[in-house]
CSV table of C-alpha atoms in Angstrom, one decimal:
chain,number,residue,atom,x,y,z
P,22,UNK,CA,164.2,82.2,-94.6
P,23,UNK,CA,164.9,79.3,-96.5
P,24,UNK,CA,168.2,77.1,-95.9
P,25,UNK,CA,170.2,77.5,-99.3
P,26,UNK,CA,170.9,73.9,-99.0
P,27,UNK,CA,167.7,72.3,-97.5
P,28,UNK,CA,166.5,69.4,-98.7
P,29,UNK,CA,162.6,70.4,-100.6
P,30,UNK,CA,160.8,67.5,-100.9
P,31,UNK,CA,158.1,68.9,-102.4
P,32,UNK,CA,160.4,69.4,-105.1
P,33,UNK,CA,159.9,66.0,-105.6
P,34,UNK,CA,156.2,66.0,-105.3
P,35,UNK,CA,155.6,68.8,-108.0
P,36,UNK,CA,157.3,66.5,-110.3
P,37,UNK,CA,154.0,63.9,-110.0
P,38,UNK,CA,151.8,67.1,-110.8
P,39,UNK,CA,153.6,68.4,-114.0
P,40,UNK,CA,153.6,64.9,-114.8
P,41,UNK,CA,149.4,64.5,-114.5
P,42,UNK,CA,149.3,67.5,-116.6
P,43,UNK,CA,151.1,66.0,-119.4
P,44,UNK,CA,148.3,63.0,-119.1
P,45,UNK,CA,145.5,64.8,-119.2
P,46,UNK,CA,147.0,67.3,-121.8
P,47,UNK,CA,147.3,64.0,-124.2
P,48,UNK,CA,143.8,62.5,-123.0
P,49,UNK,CA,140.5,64.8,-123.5
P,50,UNK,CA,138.3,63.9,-120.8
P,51,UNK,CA,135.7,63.1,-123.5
P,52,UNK,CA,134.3,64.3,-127.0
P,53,UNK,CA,134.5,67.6,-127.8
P,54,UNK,CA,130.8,68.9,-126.4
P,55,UNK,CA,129.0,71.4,-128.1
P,56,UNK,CA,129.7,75.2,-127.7
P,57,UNK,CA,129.2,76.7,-124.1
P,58,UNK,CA,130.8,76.3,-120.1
P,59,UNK,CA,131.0,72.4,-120.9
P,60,UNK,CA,133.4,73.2,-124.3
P,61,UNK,CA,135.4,75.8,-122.0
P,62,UNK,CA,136.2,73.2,-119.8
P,63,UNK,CA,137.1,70.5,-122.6
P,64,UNK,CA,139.4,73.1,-124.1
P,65,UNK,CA,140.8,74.0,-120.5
P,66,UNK,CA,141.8,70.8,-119.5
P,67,UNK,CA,143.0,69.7,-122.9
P,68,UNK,CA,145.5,73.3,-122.8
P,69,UNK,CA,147.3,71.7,-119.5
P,70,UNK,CA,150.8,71.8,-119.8
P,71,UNK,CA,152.9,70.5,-117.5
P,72,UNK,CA,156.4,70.4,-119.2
P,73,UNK,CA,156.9,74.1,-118.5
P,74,UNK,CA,157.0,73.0,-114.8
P,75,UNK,CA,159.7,70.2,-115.6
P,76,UNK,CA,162.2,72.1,-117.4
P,77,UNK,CA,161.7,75.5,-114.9
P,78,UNK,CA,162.7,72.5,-112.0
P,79,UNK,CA,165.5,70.9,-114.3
P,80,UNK,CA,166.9,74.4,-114.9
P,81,UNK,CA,166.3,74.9,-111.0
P,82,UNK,CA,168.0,71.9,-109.8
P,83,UNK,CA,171.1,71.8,-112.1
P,84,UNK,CA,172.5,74.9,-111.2
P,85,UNK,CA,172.0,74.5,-107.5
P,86,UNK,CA,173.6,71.2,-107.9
P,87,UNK,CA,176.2,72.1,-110.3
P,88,UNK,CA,177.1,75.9,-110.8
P,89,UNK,CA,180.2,76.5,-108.9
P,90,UNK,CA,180.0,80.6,-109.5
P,91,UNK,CA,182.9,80.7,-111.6
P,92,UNK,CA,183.8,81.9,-115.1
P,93,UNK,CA,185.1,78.2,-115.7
P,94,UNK,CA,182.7,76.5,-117.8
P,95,UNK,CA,183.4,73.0,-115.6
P,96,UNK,CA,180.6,71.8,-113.8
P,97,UNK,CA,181.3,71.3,-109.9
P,98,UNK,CA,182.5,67.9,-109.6
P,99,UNK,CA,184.0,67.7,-113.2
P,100,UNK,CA,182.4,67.0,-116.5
P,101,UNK,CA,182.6,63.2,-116.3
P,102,UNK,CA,180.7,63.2,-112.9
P,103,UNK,CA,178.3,65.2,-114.1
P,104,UNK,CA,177.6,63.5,-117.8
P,105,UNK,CA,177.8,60.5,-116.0
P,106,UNK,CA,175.0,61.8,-113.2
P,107,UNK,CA,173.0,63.0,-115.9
P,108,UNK,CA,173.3,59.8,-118.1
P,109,UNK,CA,172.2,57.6,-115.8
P,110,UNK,CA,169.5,59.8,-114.5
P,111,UNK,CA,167.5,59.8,-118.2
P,112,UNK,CA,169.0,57.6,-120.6
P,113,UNK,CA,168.8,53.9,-119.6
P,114,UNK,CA,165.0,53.5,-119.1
P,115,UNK,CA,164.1,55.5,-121.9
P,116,UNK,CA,166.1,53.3,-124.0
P,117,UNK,CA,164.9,49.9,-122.9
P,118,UNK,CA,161.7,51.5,-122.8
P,119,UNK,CA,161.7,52.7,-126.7
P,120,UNK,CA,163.6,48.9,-127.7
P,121,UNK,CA,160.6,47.7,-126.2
P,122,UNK,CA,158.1,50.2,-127.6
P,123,UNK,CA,159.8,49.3,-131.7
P,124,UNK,CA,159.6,45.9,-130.4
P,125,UNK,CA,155.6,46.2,-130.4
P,126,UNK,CA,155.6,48.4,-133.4
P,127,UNK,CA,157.4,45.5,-135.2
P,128,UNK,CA,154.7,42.9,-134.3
P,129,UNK,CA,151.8,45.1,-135.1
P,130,UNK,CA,153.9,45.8,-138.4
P,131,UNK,CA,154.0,49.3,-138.1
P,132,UNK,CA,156.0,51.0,-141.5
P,133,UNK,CA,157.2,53.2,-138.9
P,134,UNK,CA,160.0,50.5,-137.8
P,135,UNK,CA,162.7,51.7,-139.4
P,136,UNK,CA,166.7,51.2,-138.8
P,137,UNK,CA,166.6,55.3,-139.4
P,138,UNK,CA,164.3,56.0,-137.0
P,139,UNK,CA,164.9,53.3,-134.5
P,140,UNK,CA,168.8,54.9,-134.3
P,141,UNK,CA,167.5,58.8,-134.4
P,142,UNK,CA,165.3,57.7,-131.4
P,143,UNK,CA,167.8,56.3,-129.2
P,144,UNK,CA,170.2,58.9,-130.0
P,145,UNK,CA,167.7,61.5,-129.3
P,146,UNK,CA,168.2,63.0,-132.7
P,147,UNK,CA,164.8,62.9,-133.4
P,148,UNK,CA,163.5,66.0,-131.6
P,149,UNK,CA,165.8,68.0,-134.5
P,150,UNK,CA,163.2,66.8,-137.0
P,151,UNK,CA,159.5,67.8,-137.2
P,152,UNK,CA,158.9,64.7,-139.7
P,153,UNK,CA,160.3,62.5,-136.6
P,154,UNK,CA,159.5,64.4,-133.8
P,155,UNK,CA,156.7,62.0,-132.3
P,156,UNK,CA,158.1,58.4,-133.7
P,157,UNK,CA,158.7,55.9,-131.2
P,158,UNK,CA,157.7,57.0,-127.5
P,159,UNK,CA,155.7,60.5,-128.8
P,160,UNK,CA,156.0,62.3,-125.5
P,161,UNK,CA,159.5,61.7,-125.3
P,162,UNK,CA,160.3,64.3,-128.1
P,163,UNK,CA,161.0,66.7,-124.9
P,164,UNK,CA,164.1,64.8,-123.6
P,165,UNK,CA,166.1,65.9,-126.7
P,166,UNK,CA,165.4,69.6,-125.7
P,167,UNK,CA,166.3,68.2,-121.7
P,168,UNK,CA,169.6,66.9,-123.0
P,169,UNK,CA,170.3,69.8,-124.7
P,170,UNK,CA,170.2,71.9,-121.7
P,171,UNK,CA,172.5,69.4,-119.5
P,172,UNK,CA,175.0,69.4,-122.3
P,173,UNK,CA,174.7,73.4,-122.6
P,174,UNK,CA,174.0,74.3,-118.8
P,175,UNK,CA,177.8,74.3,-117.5
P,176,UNK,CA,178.4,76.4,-120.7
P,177,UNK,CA,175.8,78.6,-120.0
P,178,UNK,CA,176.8,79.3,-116.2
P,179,UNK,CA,180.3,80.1,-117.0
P,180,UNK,CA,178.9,82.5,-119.7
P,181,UNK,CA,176.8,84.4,-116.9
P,182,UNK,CA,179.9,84.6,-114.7
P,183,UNK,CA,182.2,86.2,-117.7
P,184,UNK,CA,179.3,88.6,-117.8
P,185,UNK,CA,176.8,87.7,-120.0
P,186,UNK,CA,173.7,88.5,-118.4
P,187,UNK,CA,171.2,85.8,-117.5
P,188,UNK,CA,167.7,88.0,-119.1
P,189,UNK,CA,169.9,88.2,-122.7
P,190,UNK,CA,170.9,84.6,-123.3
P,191,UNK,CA,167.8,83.1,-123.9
P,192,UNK,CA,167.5,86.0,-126.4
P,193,UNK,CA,170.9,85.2,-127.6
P,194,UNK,CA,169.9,81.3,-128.0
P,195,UNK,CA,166.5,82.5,-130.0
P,196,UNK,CA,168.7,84.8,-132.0
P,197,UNK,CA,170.9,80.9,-132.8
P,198,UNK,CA,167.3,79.0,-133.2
P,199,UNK,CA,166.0,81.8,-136.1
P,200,UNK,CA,169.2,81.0,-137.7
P,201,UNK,CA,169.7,77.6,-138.1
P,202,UNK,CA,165.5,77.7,-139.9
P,203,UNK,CA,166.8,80.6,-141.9
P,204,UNK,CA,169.8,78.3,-142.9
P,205,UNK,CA,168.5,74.6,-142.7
P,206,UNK,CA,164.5,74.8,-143.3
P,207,UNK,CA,165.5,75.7,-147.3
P,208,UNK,CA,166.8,72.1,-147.6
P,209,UNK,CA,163.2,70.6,-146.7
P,210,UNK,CA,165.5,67.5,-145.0
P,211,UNK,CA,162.8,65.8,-142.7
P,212,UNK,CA,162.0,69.1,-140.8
P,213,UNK,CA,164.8,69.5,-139.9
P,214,UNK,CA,164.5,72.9,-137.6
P,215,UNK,CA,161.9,73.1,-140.8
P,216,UNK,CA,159.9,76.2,-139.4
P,217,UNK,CA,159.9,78.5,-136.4
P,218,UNK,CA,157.1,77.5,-134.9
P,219,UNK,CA,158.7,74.2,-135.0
P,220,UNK,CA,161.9,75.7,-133.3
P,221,UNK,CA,159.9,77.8,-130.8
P,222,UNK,CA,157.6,74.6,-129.4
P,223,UNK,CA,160.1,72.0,-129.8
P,224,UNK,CA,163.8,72.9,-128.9
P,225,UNK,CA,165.8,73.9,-125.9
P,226,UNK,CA,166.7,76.8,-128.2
P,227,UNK,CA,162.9,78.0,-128.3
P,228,UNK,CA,162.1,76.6,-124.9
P,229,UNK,CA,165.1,78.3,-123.0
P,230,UNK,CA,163.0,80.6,-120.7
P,231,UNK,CA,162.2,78.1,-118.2
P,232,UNK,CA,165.6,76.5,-117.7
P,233,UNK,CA,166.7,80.3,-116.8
P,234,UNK,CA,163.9,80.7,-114.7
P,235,UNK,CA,164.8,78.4,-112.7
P,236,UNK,CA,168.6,79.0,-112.7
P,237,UNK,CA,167.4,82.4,-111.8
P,238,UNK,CA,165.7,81.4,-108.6
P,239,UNK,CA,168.3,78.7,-108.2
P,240,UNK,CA,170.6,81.8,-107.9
P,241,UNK,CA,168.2,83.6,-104.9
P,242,UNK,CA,167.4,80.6,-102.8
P,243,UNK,CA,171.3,79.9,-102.6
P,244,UNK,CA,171.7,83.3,-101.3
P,245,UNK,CA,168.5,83.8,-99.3
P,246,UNK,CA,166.9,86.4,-101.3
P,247,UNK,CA,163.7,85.3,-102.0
P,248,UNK,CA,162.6,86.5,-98.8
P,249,UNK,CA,160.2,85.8,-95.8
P,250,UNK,CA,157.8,82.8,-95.8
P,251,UNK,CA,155.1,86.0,-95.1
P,252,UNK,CA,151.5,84.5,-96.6
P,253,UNK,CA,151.3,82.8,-99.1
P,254,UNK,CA,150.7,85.4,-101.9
P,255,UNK,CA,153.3,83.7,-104.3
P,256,UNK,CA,152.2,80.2,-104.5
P,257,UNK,CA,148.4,81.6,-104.8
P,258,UNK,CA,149.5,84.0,-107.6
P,259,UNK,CA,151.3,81.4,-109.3
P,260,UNK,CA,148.6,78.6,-109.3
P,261,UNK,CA,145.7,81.7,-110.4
P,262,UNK,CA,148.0,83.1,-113.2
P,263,UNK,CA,149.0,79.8,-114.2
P,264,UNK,CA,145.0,78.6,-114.4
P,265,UNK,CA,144.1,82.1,-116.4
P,266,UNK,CA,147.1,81.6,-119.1
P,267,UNK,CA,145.8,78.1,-119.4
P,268,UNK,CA,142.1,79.1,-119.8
P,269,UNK,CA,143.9,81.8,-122.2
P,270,UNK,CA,145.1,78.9,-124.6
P,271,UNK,CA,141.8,77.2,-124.3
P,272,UNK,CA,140.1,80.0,-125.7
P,273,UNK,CA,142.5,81.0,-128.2
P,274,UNK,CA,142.6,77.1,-129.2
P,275,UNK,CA,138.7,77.5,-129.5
P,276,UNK,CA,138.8,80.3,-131.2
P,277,UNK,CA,141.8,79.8,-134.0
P,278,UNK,CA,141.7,75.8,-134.0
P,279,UNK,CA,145.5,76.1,-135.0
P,280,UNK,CA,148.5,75.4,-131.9
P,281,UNK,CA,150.7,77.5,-133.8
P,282,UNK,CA,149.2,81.0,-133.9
P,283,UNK,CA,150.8,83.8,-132.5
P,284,UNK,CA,149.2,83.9,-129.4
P,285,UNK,CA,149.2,80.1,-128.2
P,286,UNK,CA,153.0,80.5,-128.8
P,287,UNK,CA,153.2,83.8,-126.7
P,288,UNK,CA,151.1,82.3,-124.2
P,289,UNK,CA,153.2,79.0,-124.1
P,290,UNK,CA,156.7,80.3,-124.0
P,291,UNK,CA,156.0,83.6,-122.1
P,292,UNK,CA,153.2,83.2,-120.0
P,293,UNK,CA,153.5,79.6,-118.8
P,294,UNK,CA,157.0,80.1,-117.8
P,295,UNK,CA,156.4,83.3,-115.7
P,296,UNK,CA,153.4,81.4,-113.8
P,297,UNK,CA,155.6,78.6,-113.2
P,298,UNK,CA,158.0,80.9,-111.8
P,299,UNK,CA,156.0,82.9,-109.2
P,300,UNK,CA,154.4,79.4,-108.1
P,301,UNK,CA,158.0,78.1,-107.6
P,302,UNK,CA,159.0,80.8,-105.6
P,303,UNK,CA,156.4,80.7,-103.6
P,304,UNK,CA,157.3,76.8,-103.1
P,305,UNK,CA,160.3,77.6,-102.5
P,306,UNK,CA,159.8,80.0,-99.4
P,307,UNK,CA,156.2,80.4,-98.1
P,308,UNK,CA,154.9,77.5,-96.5
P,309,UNK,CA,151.9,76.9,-97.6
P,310,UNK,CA,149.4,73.7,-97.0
P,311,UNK,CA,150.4,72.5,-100.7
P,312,UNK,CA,154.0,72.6,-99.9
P,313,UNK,CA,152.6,70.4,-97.1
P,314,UNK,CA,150.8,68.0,-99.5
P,315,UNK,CA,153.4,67.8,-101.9
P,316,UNK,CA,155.9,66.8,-99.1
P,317,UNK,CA,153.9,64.1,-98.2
P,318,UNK,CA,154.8,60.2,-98.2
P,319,UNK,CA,152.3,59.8,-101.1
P,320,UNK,CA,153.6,62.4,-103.3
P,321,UNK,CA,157.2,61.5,-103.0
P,322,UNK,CA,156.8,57.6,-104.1
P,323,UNK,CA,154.6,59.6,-107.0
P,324,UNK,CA,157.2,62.5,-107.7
P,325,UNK,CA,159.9,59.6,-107.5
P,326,UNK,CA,158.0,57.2,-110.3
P,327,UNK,CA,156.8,60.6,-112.6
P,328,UNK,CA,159.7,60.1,-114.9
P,329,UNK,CA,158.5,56.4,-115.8
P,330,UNK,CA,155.1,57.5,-115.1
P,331,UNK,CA,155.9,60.3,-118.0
P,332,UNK,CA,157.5,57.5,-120.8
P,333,UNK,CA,154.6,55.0,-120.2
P,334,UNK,CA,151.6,57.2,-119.8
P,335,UNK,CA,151.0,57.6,-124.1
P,336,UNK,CA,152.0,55.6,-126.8
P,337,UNK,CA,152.3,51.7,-128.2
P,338,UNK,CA,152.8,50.3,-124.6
P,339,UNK,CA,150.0,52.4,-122.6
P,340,UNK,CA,148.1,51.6,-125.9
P,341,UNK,CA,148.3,47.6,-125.5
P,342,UNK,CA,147.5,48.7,-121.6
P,343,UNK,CA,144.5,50.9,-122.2
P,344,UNK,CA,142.8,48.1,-124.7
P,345,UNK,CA,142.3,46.2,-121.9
P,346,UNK,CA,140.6,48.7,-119.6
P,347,UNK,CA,136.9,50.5,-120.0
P,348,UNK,CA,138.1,53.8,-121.5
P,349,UNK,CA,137.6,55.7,-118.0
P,350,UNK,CA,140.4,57.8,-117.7
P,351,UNK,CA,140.4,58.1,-113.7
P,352,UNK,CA,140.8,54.0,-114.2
P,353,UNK,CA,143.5,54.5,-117.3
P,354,UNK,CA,145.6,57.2,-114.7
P,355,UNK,CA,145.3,54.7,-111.7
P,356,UNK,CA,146.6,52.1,-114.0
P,357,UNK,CA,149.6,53.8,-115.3
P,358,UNK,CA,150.7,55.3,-111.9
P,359,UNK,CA,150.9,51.6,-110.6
P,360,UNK,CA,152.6,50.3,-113.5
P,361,UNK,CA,155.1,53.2,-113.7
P,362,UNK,CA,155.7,52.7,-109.6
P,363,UNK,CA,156.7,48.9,-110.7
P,364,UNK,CA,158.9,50.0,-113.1
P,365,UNK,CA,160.2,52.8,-111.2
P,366,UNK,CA,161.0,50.2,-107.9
P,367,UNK,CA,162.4,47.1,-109.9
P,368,UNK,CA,163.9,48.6,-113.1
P,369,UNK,CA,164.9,52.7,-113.2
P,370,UNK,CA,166.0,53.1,-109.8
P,371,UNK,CA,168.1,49.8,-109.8
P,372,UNK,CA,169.5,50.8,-112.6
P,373,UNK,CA,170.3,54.4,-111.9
P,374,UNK,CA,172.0,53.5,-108.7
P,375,UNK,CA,174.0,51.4,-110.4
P,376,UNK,CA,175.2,53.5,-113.2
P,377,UNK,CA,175.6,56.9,-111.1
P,378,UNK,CA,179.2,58.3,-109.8
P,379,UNK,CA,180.1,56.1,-107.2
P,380,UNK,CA,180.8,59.1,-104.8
P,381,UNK,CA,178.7,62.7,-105.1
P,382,UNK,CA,180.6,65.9,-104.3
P,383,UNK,CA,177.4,67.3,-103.3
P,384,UNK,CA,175.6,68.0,-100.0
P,385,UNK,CA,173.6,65.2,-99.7
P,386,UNK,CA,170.8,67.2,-98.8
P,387,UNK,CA,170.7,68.6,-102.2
P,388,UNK,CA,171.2,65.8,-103.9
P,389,UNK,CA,168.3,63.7,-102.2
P,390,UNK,CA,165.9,66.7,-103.7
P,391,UNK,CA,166.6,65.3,-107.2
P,392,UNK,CA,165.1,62.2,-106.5
């Protein structure tokens, strides 16, 4: 049975894949090739998602970290600690990274380089806003719905110990999302929450499931309940049910041509998220030859670097990158890995170390698992 406070490094690992299937979700491996197996595929590997995989993890790690099973809405080790921990764990190479990215914009004199959308971008404002949703560093749209969740997760937690149950708050925070389009989409004000499609795909409020998913198994690895490593039925069921929901969304992209019908967005927020969560449980306590792989040295300096690998991999500054390279993408993901690992090694982690609390009131074991 799994140690509550073991130290997973293929936590660590599975941050590398959910990273490669962001990439190849934003790069098509070629043209779109006429109808048949060879179109299936195209549309296959273009439906990767791997942010469902990030947020079930975040939503994982932050309440084994930081949930002291109390009805006080403080997170263990204080609210400065932890806004400090989380602070320094996101914010500073995103913003030297988009300072750089408006930089390039500015020489290539892109209308785009704004003083309005330069500050909504390092504020993180710009995920509110459909019209700004992808200026600056595109992919990085998803850290306003990350920071959301840290700034809502201690709340949250205290909420579930008063009583309100973990299944009905993401309902409860779907219920807020309808109501602030019902009440703000009228004033057409840059998209802001402009549609609910919008509010479904690109906020914490529409995006909840996974962050409770995680909290959820968060809550039966502390206490041992997720059983004997017995086979390794969870981790095969959760790769299989996550391929078929992704060859799901191929078909229904094929078929509709439109990401926000009814059933991409069922299949995104529902069935993504349970996949994810059978995989991770069976990461969690089976061990299996991918927990194997994923713990290995090569997947941990990968699973380390994802989070650079994941602001550089699209955009202005993997644009000026890719110009310079044959458009193989095998040659394209080598080159990004490497220059994310730089970055990773001389500027993030440097940085981080300097800006976290100087003293963690966590098991160390635990803590070395968010790396």
């Amino acid at each position: 049975m799994p140690q509550p406070s073991g130290y997973l490094p293929a936590l660590t690992g599975l941050r590398a894949i959910a990273a490669w299937l962001v990439f190849f979700n934003h790069y098509p491996l070629g043209p779109v090739p006429p109808p048949g197996v060879a179109r299936a595929f195209q549309y296959l590997v273009d439906e990767s998602h791997g942010l469902p995989l990030l947020l079930l993890l975040s939503g994982f790690l932050i309440a084994l970290r930081y949930d002291t099973g109390t009805p006080s809405f403080r997170p263990r080790g204080g609210w400065r600690r932890y806004l400090q921990s989380r602070v320094a764990r996101v914010y500073p190479l995103y913003a030297l990274l988009t300072l750089a990215t408006f930089a390039l914009l500015w020489r290539w004199h892109s209308p785009s380089v704004t003083p309005t959308q330069l500050f909504l971008n390092l504020t993180l404002l710009r995920g509110f806003f459909d019209e700004y949703k992808f200026t600056g560093i595109g992919q990085a749209w998803s850290l306003t719905l990350l920071e959301c969740f840290y700034l809502a997760a201690p709340l949250l937690l205290g909420l579930r110990a008063r009583g309100v149950a973990l299944w009905l708050q993401p309902l409860l925070l779907l219920a807020l999302g309808a109501g602030l389009v019902a009440l703000l989409a009228p004033l057409h004000w840059h998209g802001l929450f402009g549609t609910y499609p919008f509010m479904l795909m690109y906020t914490f409020l529409g995006h909840s499931l996974e962050f409770f998913i995680g909290v959820w198994l968060a809550g039966r690895y502390q206490s041992g309940k997720l059983g004997w490593p017995v086979g390794y039925w969870r981790t095969a069921g959760g790769v299989l049910l996550w391929i078929a929901v992704t060859v799901a969304l191929g078909l229904t992209q094929a078929q509709f041509h439109n990401p926000d019908h009814p059933l991409t967005l069922v299949l995104n927020l529902l069935g993504l998220p349970a996949a994810g969560g059978l995989f991770f449980a069976g990461l969690l306590s089976e061990h299996s030859w991918f927990r194997q792989l994923l713990s290995g040295s090569l997947f941990q300096k990968l699973g380390r670097s994802s989070y650079a690998f994941y602001l550089l991999h699209a955009g202005p500054l993997a644009f000026w990158v890719y110009e310079r390279l044959p458009g193989i993408w095998p040659l394209q993901l080598l080159a990004v890995q490497v220059v994310s690992y730089v970055v990773y090694r001389v500027v993030e982690e440097p940085i981080r170390k300097w800006l976290r609390p100087a003293r963690s009131t966590v098991p160390n074991a635990v803590h070395k698992s968010t790396k």
